[in-house]
């Protein structure tokens, strides 16, 4: 673990109550390696390291901690600060329905997350409705319809309309049937696909969602930084959902996404069952990223 | 006194950044840079160093036969595996399209009996190329579907059987055992699959190597299909997959359409990686 590596790195460095520059630099070499192995983007690692260095040099070492533990404590706190997360992951409109749009790369887990979010909201006493706006992937609409059945939430589908029109129709249906949260699933798209990024922006402009959730796969590598920056610019999301956390990827992509976008992580998906979905807590992910 | 024109520390950091940002990995990058510095002591031109690196990476990837193995004159069986959402079903749809263009008859086994609308998705792909689909009811035993797929392909005298499996995280022991069982059942019925493909998403970070290791252990992976290379991810993890596990990349996915599949070209791949 990082703690163990730091302890052994510090064996050779004498300190006396305050963290010395030598100790901190030695520690940060190990932290850099740990974060890169965890898939955090190189530029994010650099910025993170310099932030930690500023905080750490000259800092008092608490009586109860070793110097190595003190550095880990600072690093962990900085990570938690960036990763964000809050008790209230979703805002609700004072005038219902609340519109939530889901977006992200192909295969990241959006459709499943849409179903899970609907189930979670229903358990919280809300009346959600799902809208199937992925008209391009084979059987995507059917997939969402089946998930809706599994969680007991209605699904809006339309034939012969564009995704933008289906989204608008979904919001109208929600109002008509007195649903208070509209969850709009969209097709996976590449941030470099100009046409599809424009479509996402068009959907957003049409339905004016209060929340736009960027769904990201926790096993994503360096590319997470580029993708997050592009989605922020073209679609502008309000929060991130991190998926497939039941795997053993360290999840450093989450740090890249949070740092670059400044948007909080809101939910995690950690299983294939529809109830494997919960509000994000930064503590556990911070420890996981550090390894 | 000054060795003008030799590589500066900043040049070396730039080369290191290229590799790290391509998902080559910290340890592999460090090793490569150390080796490169050793060999480039007399080198004054950063471009020449990058060319040496290019050659080194192409050498690692190797120039072995990258075609998918076939059973000439008999039934060829390909098993497709990988973690969730990487592009298995889509890749199978593309392969079926390519085989149809070659005039081959294809059976697709819908052995993902778990995920919502998995069979409908595969059936849509099959209809795009005229392939036949063998499927069971939702929740059925995937190995039974694979078994039926072999039976159907043999009975029809089909040229190819491609088995689609559910996405599964390699950390799930029971799911990896299920995959091993699917392979065993196929092997008992028709001999070892001629190709066991691991479908890897090009955006995957270091976890890709753990995936490759686990899937090889469970199902005997023989090659990698690297998907979504039409994005900005470089897919550098395949270098470790080749170097540490001897796994060659055989296919690349370049989009969501039936034609968006290409053989893996090490030179083009390294060009893009170092770009
Ligand atoms: N193990 C695990 N699998 C997940 C999780 N979230 C989603 N999946 C699986 O990941 C795969 C992709 O999920 P989808 O919901 O289809 O992904 P998507 O983003 O909608 O895909 P596109 O619409 O094609 O872009 C499916 O096999 C899901 O069951 C998770 O948290 N854990
Ligand atoms: N841009 C791009 N998208 C791809 C590529 N290959 C697959 N996709 C998309 O990735 C998403 C997931 O593809 P699937 O074929 O459902 O993936 P899968 O591995 O079968 O997913 P599960 O069965 O749920 O594990 C779909 O939206 C595909 O269109 C590719 O090469 N490029
Ligand atoms: Mg989807
Ligand atoms: Mg599939």
XYZ file of N, CA, C and O in Angstrom, chain A residues 118-264:
588
model
N -33.851 5.683 -11.394
C -35.314 5.654 -11.296
C -35.743 4.825 -10.088
O -36.619 5.238 -9.311
N -35.115 3.662 -9.908
C -35.447 2.801 -8.772
C -35.133 3.475 -7.447
O -35.903 3.420 -6.485
N -33.977 4.132 -7.412
C -33.544 4.827 -6.193
C -34.527 5.941 -5.829
O -34.926 6.096 -4.674
N -34.942 6.708 -6.828
C -35.881 7.807 -6.591
C -37.231 7.271 -6.126
O -37.866 7.839 -5.243
N -37.651 6.170 -6.745
C -38.942 5.585 -6.364
C -38.905 5.157 -4.884
O -39.857 5.400 -4.130
N -37.786 4.560 -4.482
C -37.663 4.125 -3.078
C -37.670 5.324 -2.149
O -38.018 5.221 -0.986
N -37.277 6.498 -2.692
C -37.273 7.716 -1.879
C -38.644 8.398 -1.876
O -38.785 9.499 -1.353
N -39.619 7.778 -2.517
C -40.966 8.354 -2.511
C -41.258 9.276 -3.679
O -42.293 9.957 -3.704
N -40.330 9.316 -4.666
C -40.574 10.152 -5.837
C -41.371 9.382 -6.884
O -41.518 8.163 -6.785
N -41.874 10.115 -7.904
C -42.587 9.440 -8.999
C -41.828 9.662 -10.301
O -42.217 10.492 -11.131
N -40.740 8.919 -10.507
C -39.923 9.163 -11.709
C -40.540 8.568 -12.968
O -41.427 7.709 -12.902
N -40.061 9.050 -14.114
C -40.417 8.480 -15.411
C -39.151 8.450 -16.257
O -38.298 9.334 -16.133
N -39.010 7.411 -17.055
C -37.824 7.271 -17.898
C -38.162 7.610 -19.347
O -39.279 7.349 -19.805
N -37.198 8.203 -20.065
C -37.441 8.549 -21.466
C -36.336 7.940 -22.327
O -35.146 8.191 -22.079
N -36.723 7.155 -23.320
C -35.762 6.411 -24.142
C -35.353 7.202 -25.378
O -35.990 7.114 -26.430
N -34.267 7.953 -25.260
C -33.832 8.786 -26.387
C -32.640 8.219 -27.145
O -32.031 8.914 -27.977
N -32.237 6.967 -26.857
C -31.194 6.348 -27.668
C -31.895 5.628 -28.798
O -32.414 4.526 -28.614
N -31.919 6.257 -29.966
C -32.615 5.668 -31.115
C -31.624 5.023 -32.061
O -31.961 4.653 -33.190
N -30.388 4.887 -31.619
C -29.386 4.407 -32.569
C -28.826 3.037 -32.203
O -28.633 2.200 -33.076
N -28.635 2.746 -30.956
C -28.094 1.429 -30.613
C -29.189 0.364 -30.761
O -30.332 0.577 -30.321
N -28.893 -0.756 -31.384
C -29.892 -1.816 -31.552
C -30.500 -2.240 -30.210
O -29.768 -2.548 -29.274
N -31.811 -2.195 -30.117
C -32.557 -2.645 -28.939
C -32.304 -1.814 -27.684
O -32.577 -2.271 -26.574
N -31.815 -0.579 -27.849
C -31.574 0.280 -26.678
C -32.896 0.652 -26.008
O -33.009 0.677 -24.784
N -33.891 0.956 -26.831
C -35.203 1.324 -26.284
C -35.774 0.139 -25.509
O -36.251 0.288 -24.379
N -35.677 -1.055 -26.110
C -36.188 -2.262 -25.443
C -35.460 -2.495 -24.118
O -36.074 -2.882 -23.120
N -34.154 -2.245 -24.120
C -33.361 -2.411 -22.897
C -33.920 -1.524 -21.785
O -34.144 -1.982 -20.658
N -34.190 -0.254 -22.102
C -34.696 0.666 -21.077
C -36.116 0.284 -20.648
O -36.466 0.360 -19.470
N -36.925 -0.163 -21.605
C -38.291 -0.602 -21.283
C -38.257 -1.761 -20.283
O -39.000 -1.768 -19.293
N -37.356 -2.722 -20.526
C -37.238 -3.870 -19.622
C -36.769 -3.430 -18.229
O -37.266 -3.910 -17.209
N -35.794 -2.511 -18.204
C -35.300 -2.031 -16.913
C -36.420 -1.284 -16.169
O -36.581 -1.422 -14.960
N -37.183 -0.489 -16.924
C -38.308 0.232 -16.322
C -39.292 -0.744 -15.682
O -39.787 -0.515 -14.574
N -39.569 -1.850 -16.395
C -40.468 -2.870 -15.836
C -39.893 -3.443 -14.553
O -40.609 -3.661 -13.578
N -38.588 -3.680 -14.561
C -37.956 -4.284 -13.378
C -38.032 -3.387 -12.154
O -38.156 -3.870 -11.037
N -37.963 -2.058 -12.347
C -38.032 -1.167 -11.179
C -39.433 -0.587 -10.987
O -39.661 0.172 -10.055
N -40.337 -0.915 -11.892
C -41.708 -0.422 -11.749
C -41.848 1.061 -12.044
O -42.579 1.787 -11.358
N -41.132 1.519 -13.064
C -41.186 2.936 -13.451
C -41.601 3.008 -14.927
O -41.084 2.264 -15.756
N -42.547 3.874 -15.291
C -42.974 3.959 -16.694
C -41.865 4.481 -17.601
O -41.009 5.260 -17.158
N -41.890 4.044 -18.852
C -40.881 4.463 -19.829
C -41.567 5.084 -21.034
O -42.491 4.484 -21.601
N -41.138 6.277 -21.428
C -41.687 6.948 -22.611
C -40.874 6.549 -23.828
O -39.651 6.700 -23.853
N -41.562 6.017 -24.858
C -40.889 5.702 -26.118
C -41.718 6.310 -27.252
O -42.934 6.434 -27.135
N -41.064 6.716 -28.322
C -41.782 7.281 -29.477
C -41.140 6.778 -30.751
O -39.912 6.692 -30.843
N -41.935 6.477 -31.750
C -41.402 6.106 -33.068
C -41.476 7.303 -33.999
O -42.323 8.170 -33.836
N -40.578 7.317 -34.967
C -40.663 8.339 -36.008
C -40.357 9.752 -35.541
O -40.798 10.722 -36.135
N -39.589 9.850 -34.449
C -39.190 11.189 -33.973
C -37.686 11.219 -33.760
O -37.082 10.182 -33.524
N -37.108 12.398 -33.744
C -35.681 12.517 -33.459
C -35.481 12.418 -31.943
O -36.431 12.626 -31.172
N -34.265 12.153 -31.508
C -34.004 12.091 -30.067
C -34.432 13.366 -29.334
O -34.951 13.298 -28.215
N -34.226 14.537 -29.972
C -34.618 15.801 -29.346
C -36.132 15.833 -29.134
O -36.628 16.209 -28.066
N -36.867 15.393 -30.150
C -38.332 15.398 -30.060
C -38.838 14.390 -29.037
O -39.810 14.649 -28.319
N -38.187 13.240 -28.970
C -38.596 12.230 -27.988
C -38.370 12.767 -26.574
O -39.202 12.586 -25.680
N -37.267 13.446 -26.388
C -36.963 14.030 -25.078
C -38.052 15.021 -24.672
O -38.564 14.986 -23.545
N -38.423 15.879 -25.610
C -39.469 16.870 -25.334
C -40.802 16.177 -25.053
O -41.534 16.547 -24.125
N -41.093 15.154 -25.843
C -42.336 14.393 -25.645
C -42.342 13.736 -24.267
O -43.383 13.626 -23.607
N -41.172 13.291 -23.835
C -41.056 12.651 -22.525
C -41.387 13.609 -21.388
O -42.079 13.257 -20.428
N -40.892 14.840 -21.510
C -41.175 15.832 -20.474
C -42.673 16.166 -20.466
O -43.297 16.269 -19.408
N -43.263 16.291 -21.680
C -44.713 16.563 -21.770
C -45.505 15.438 -21.115
O -46.468 15.687 -20.365
N -45.118 14.207 -21.416
C -45.812 13.038 -20.839
C -45.690 13.056 -19.318
O -46.643 12.741 -18.602
N -44.526 13.427 -18.828
C -44.309 13.477 -17.375
C -45.275 14.463 -16.733
O -45.898 14.190 -15.705
N -45.406 15.635 -17.356
C -46.305 16.664 -16.833
C -47.749 16.162 -16.878
O -48.507 16.263 -15.903
N -48.075 15.550 -18.007
C -49.441 15.060 -18.208
C -49.811 13.969 -17.201
O -50.952 13.873 -16.741
N -48.859 13.112 -16.860
C -49.153 11.981 -15.962
C -48.679 12.255 -14.541
O -48.561 11.331 -13.728
N -48.358 13.530 -14.265
C -48.031 13.927 -12.899
C -46.820 13.198 -12.309
O -46.861 12.740 -11.155
N -45.750 13.045 -13.100
C -44.507 12.459 -12.596
C -43.609 13.613 -12.153
O -43.673 14.701 -12.731
N -42.815 13.414 -11.125
C -42.040 14.562 -10.646
C -40.555 14.547 -10.996
O -39.862 15.528 -10.767
N -40.033 13.447 -11.536
C -38.648 13.446 -12.038
C -38.623 12.770 -13.414
O -39.193 11.675 -13.565
N -38.018 13.412 -14.380
C -37.890 12.839 -15.721
C -36.426 12.470 -15.945
O -35.547 13.332 -15.838
N -36.172 11.190 -16.235
C -34.792 10.743 -16.464
C -34.632 10.411 -17.939
O -35.274 9.480 -18.442
N -33.797 11.189 -18.619
C -33.661 11.046 -20.073
C -32.376 10.298 -20.427
O -31.267 10.818 -20.248
N -32.522 9.060 -20.922
C -31.368 8.272 -21.342
C -31.007 8.663 -22.773
O -31.898 8.805 -23.618
N -29.720 8.849 -23.039
C -29.310 9.212 -24.402
C -28.295 8.201 -24.939
O -27.725 7.416 -24.176
N -28.051 8.235 -26.220
C -27.108 7.313 -26.854
C -25.684 7.620 -26.425
O -25.333 8.780 -26.192
N -24.865 6.568 -26.319
C -23.447 6.770 -26.079
C -22.868 7.538 -27.255
O -23.323 7.370 -28.395
N -21.923 8.413 -26.996
C -21.349 9.214 -28.081
C -19.901 9.550 -27.763
O -19.518 9.669 -26.601
N -19.107 9.708 -28.833
C -17.716 10.136 -28.662
C -17.658 11.651 -28.567
O -18.372 12.348 -29.290
N -16.820 12.162 -27.697
C -16.623 13.604 -27.534
C -16.054 14.226 -28.810
O -16.097 15.446 -28.962
N -15.508 13.394 -29.710
C -14.949 13.935 -30.958
C -15.926 13.764 -32.129
O -15.587 14.082 -33.263
N -17.111 13.269 -31.843
C -18.144 13.147 -32.873
C -18.961 14.439 -32.852
O -19.872 14.609 -32.040
N -18.616 15.340 -33.765
C -19.212 16.675 -33.783
C -20.733 16.626 -33.861
O -21.439 17.300 -33.113
N -21.232 15.789 -34.758
C -22.680 15.698 -34.957
C -23.396 15.238 -33.688
O -24.423 15.801 -33.289
N -22.874 14.209 -33.052
C -23.537 13.673 -31.860
C -23.386 14.597 -30.654
O -24.283 14.673 -29.807
N -22.267 15.306 -30.572
C -22.108 16.251 -29.465
C -23.083 17.413 -29.656
O -23.655 17.931 -28.698
N -23.309 17.786 -30.917
C -24.285 18.845 -31.191
C -25.683 18.362 -30.818
O -26.483 19.117 -30.259
N -25.978 17.080 -31.127
C -27.279 16.510 -30.782
C -27.494 16.563 -29.267
O -28.564 16.933 -28.790
N -26.462 16.213 -28.519
C -26.572 16.239 -27.051
C -26.858 17.656 -26.571
O -27.711 17.873 -25.700
N -26.156 18.623 -27.152
C -26.384 20.025 -26.787
C -27.808 20.431 -27.154
O -28.471 21.169 -26.416
N -28.304 19.935 -28.286
C -29.668 20.252 -28.734
C -30.708 19.668 -27.778
O -31.713 20.316 -27.455
N -30.486 18.416 -27.364
C -31.414 17.795 -26.418
C -31.463 18.629 -25.146
O -32.528 18.959 -24.614
N -30.294 18.986 -24.684
C -30.209 19.757 -23.444
C -30.931 21.098 -23.567
O -31.685 21.496 -22.683
N -30.694 21.777 -24.653
C -31.331 23.093 -24.822
C -32.843 22.944 -24.876
O -33.592 23.776 -24.355
N -33.309 21.857 -25.457
C -34.749 21.640 -25.626
C -35.461 21.351 -24.309
O -36.547 21.826 -24.043
N -34.828 20.519 -23.462
C -35.530 20.090 -22.240
C -35.036 20.772 -20.982
O -35.592 20.569 -19.902
N -33.976 21.561 -21.089
C -33.474 22.362 -19.972
C -33.412 21.598 -18.639
O -34.121 21.930 -17.683
N -32.568 20.567 -18.588
C -32.520 19.741 -17.380
C -31.901 20.490 -16.195
O -30.996 21.301 -16.380
N -32.404 20.209 -15.000
C -31.805 20.792 -13.800
C -30.479 20.080 -13.506
O -29.529 20.669 -13.024
N -30.471 18.785 -13.808
C -29.250 18.006 -13.604
C -28.869 17.310 -14.903
O -29.738 16.749 -15.581
N -27.580 17.360 -15.234
C -27.059 16.564 -16.363
C -25.972 15.690 -15.777
O -24.980 16.192 -15.239
N -26.191 14.374 -15.818
C -25.245 13.448 -15.195
C -24.314 12.847 -16.237
O -24.771 12.223 -17.200
N -23.024 13.037 -16.025
C -21.994 12.450 -16.886
C -21.685 11.068 -16.306
O -21.233 10.950 -15.162
N -21.984 10.032 -17.080
C -21.764 8.661 -16.605
C -20.429 8.169 -17.122
O -20.197 8.118 -18.338
N -19.519 7.829 -16.185
C -18.161 7.435 -16.567
C -17.791 6.079 -15.982
O -18.104 5.775 -14.828
N -17.102 5.290 -16.783
C -16.648 3.956 -16.388
C -15.424 4.102 -15.485
O -14.447 4.761 -15.856
N -15.461 3.473 -14.306
C -14.361 3.632 -13.346
C -13.046 3.033 -13.827
O -12.002 3.283 -13.247
N -13.072 2.222 -14.900
C -11.817 1.641 -15.360
C -11.161 2.477 -16.468
O -10.134 2.075 -17.036
N -11.730 3.641 -16.747
C -11.174 4.509 -17.790
C -9.778 4.991 -17.393
O -9.518 5.260 -16.226
N -8.892 5.082 -18.373
C -7.528 5.521 -18.116
C -7.342 7.008 -18.361
O -8.214 7.826 -18.065
N -6.193 7.364 -18.911
C -5.821 8.768 -19.125
C -6.873 9.542 -19.917
O -7.030 10.746 -19.732
N -7.571 8.888 -20.804
C -8.535 9.561 -21.691
C -9.663 10.258 -20.933
O -10.322 11.144 -21.471
N -9.888 9.851 -19.664
C -10.974 10.457 -18.885
C -10.865 11.976 -18.835
O -11.872 12.692 -18.841
N -9.637 12.469 -18.785
C -9.422 13.921 -18.691
C -9.914 14.621 -19.951
O -10.622 15.635 -19.892
N -9.532 14.091 -21.102
C -9.911 14.682 -22.386
C -11.430 14.631 -22.573
O -12.048 15.606 -23.010
N -11.999 13.490 -22.251
C -13.432 13.293 -22.436
C -14.233 14.231 -21.531
O -15.184 14.881 -21.969
N -13.818 14.313 -20.263
C -14.532 15.172 -19.311
C -14.496 16.626 -19.756
O -15.513 17.331 -19.713
N -13.327 17.090 -20.198
C -13.198 18.485 -20.642
C -14.126 18.752 -21.820
O -14.791 19.789 -21.889
N -14.196 17.806 -22.744
C -15.032 17.979 -23.936
C -16.513 17.966 -23.592
O -17.286 18.803 -24.082
N -16.928 17.028 -22.744
C -18.345 16.975 -22.359
C -18.728 18.201 -21.551
O -19.839 18.713 -21.650
N -17.796 18.687 -20.746
C -18.083 19.896 -19.964
C -18.338 21.067 -20.890
O -19.271 21.844 -20.718
N -17.496 21.159 -21.920
C -17.605 22.282 -22.836
C -18.839 22.191 -23.726
O -19.553 23.166 -23.905
N -19.106 21.008 -24.271
C -20.191 20.886 -25.258
C -21.571 20.629 -24.628
O -22.579 21.028 -25.165
N -21.578 19.927 -23.479
C -22.874 19.558 -22.891
C -23.059 20.178 -21.512
O -24.184 20.419 -21.076
N -21.967 20.447 -20.840
C -21.958 21.010 -19.489
C -22.766 20.202 -18.481
O -23.981 20.379 -18.353
N -22.116 19.284 -17.778
C -22.825 18.443 -16.818
C -22.765 19.029 -15.408
O -21.925 19.880 -15.112
N -23.678 18.575 -14.567
C -23.748 19.085 -13.188
C -23.149 18.101 -12.194
O -22.913 18.441 -11.037
N -22.925 16.872 -12.636
C -22.351 15.881 -11.728
C -21.989 14.614 -12.485
O -22.361 14.445 -13.652
N -21.253 13.738 -11.815
C -20.757 12.510 -12.440
C -21.270 11.283 -11.709
O -21.417 11.271 -10.486
N -21.564 10.243 -12.498
C -21.888 8.935 -11.941
C -20.743 8.007 -12.318
O -20.385 7.915 -13.495
N -20.136 7.366 -11.338
C -19.011 6.473 -11.598
C -19.520 5.031 -11.552
O -20.128 4.619 -10.566
N -19.282 4.276 -12.625
C -19.868 2.935 -12.711
C -18.837 1.812 -12.623
O -17.634 2.032 -12.721
N -19.337 0.606 -12.441
C -18.561 -0.634 -12.431
C -17.513 -0.647 -11.320
O -16.429 -1.216 -11.470
N -17.861 -0.024 -10.208
C -16.940 0.015 -9.075
C -16.853 -1.327 -8.358
O -16.056 -1.488 -7.431
N -17.659 -2.276 -8.788
C -17.548 -3.634 -8.232
C -16.388 -4.387 -8.867
O -16.129 -5.535 -8.522
N -15.680 -3.729 -9.808
C -14.467 -4.321 -10.361
C -13.303 -3.966 -9.444
O -13.501 -3.533 -8.310
N -12.060 -4.120 -9.954
C -10.924 -3.734 -9.102
C -10.074 -2.635 -9.738
O -8.893 -2.478 -9.410
N -10.668 -1.854 -10.623
C -9.949 -0.692 -11.150
C -9.804 0.305 -10.004
O -10.711 0.443 -9.184
N -8.670 0.995 -9.941
C -8.428 1.914 -8.824
C -9.345 3.133 -8.905
O -9.681 3.728 -7.902
N -9.754 3.501 -10.122
C -10.739 4.576 -10.259
C -10.157 5.979 -10.313
O -10.869 6.956 -10.076
N -8.892 6.116 -10.657
C -8.271 7.438 -10.729
C -8.944 8.358 -11.736
O -8.825 9.586 -11.636
N -9.650 7.774 -12.688
C -10.377 8.590 -13.673
C -11.312 9.563 -12.955
O -11.526 10.693 -13.419
N -11.849 9.137 -11.822
C -12.771 9.995 -11.070
C -12.083 11.272 -10.623
O -12.686 12.364 -10.628
N -10.815 11.157 -10.225
C -10.077 12.347 -9.789
C -9.843 13.284 -10.967
O -10.012 14.496 -10.853
N -9.480 12.711 -12.110
C -9.269 13.531 -13.310
C -10.545 14.284 -13.655
O -10.535 15.488 -13.903
N -11.670 13.539 -13.669
C -12.948 14.137 -14.052
C -13.347 15.236 -13.069
O -13.750 16.331 -13.469
N -13.235 14.957 -11.770
C -13.635 15.937 -10.751
C -12.756 17.179 -10.798
O -13.252 18.311 -10.726
N -11.452 16.956 -10.935
C -10.511 18.074 -10.956
C -10.727 18.962 -12.170
O -10.744 20.179 -12.069
N -10.882 18.344 -13.328
C -11.002 19.097 -14.568
C -12.350 19.798 -14.690
O -12.441 20.934 -15.145
N -13.411 19.123 -14.255
C -14.746 19.697 -14.446
C -15.185 20.581 -13.287
O -16.056 21.430 -13.443
N -14.607 20.329 -12.117
C -15.071 21.062 -10.945
C -16.470 20.646 -10.521
O -17.079 21.253 -9.652
N -16.989 19.584 -11.137
C -18.332 19.114 -10.798
C -18.225 17.968 -9.805
O -17.295 17.172 -9.871
N -19.185 17.839 -8.873
C -19.091 16.773 -7.870
C -19.447 15.398 -8.434
O -20.194 15.285 -9.399
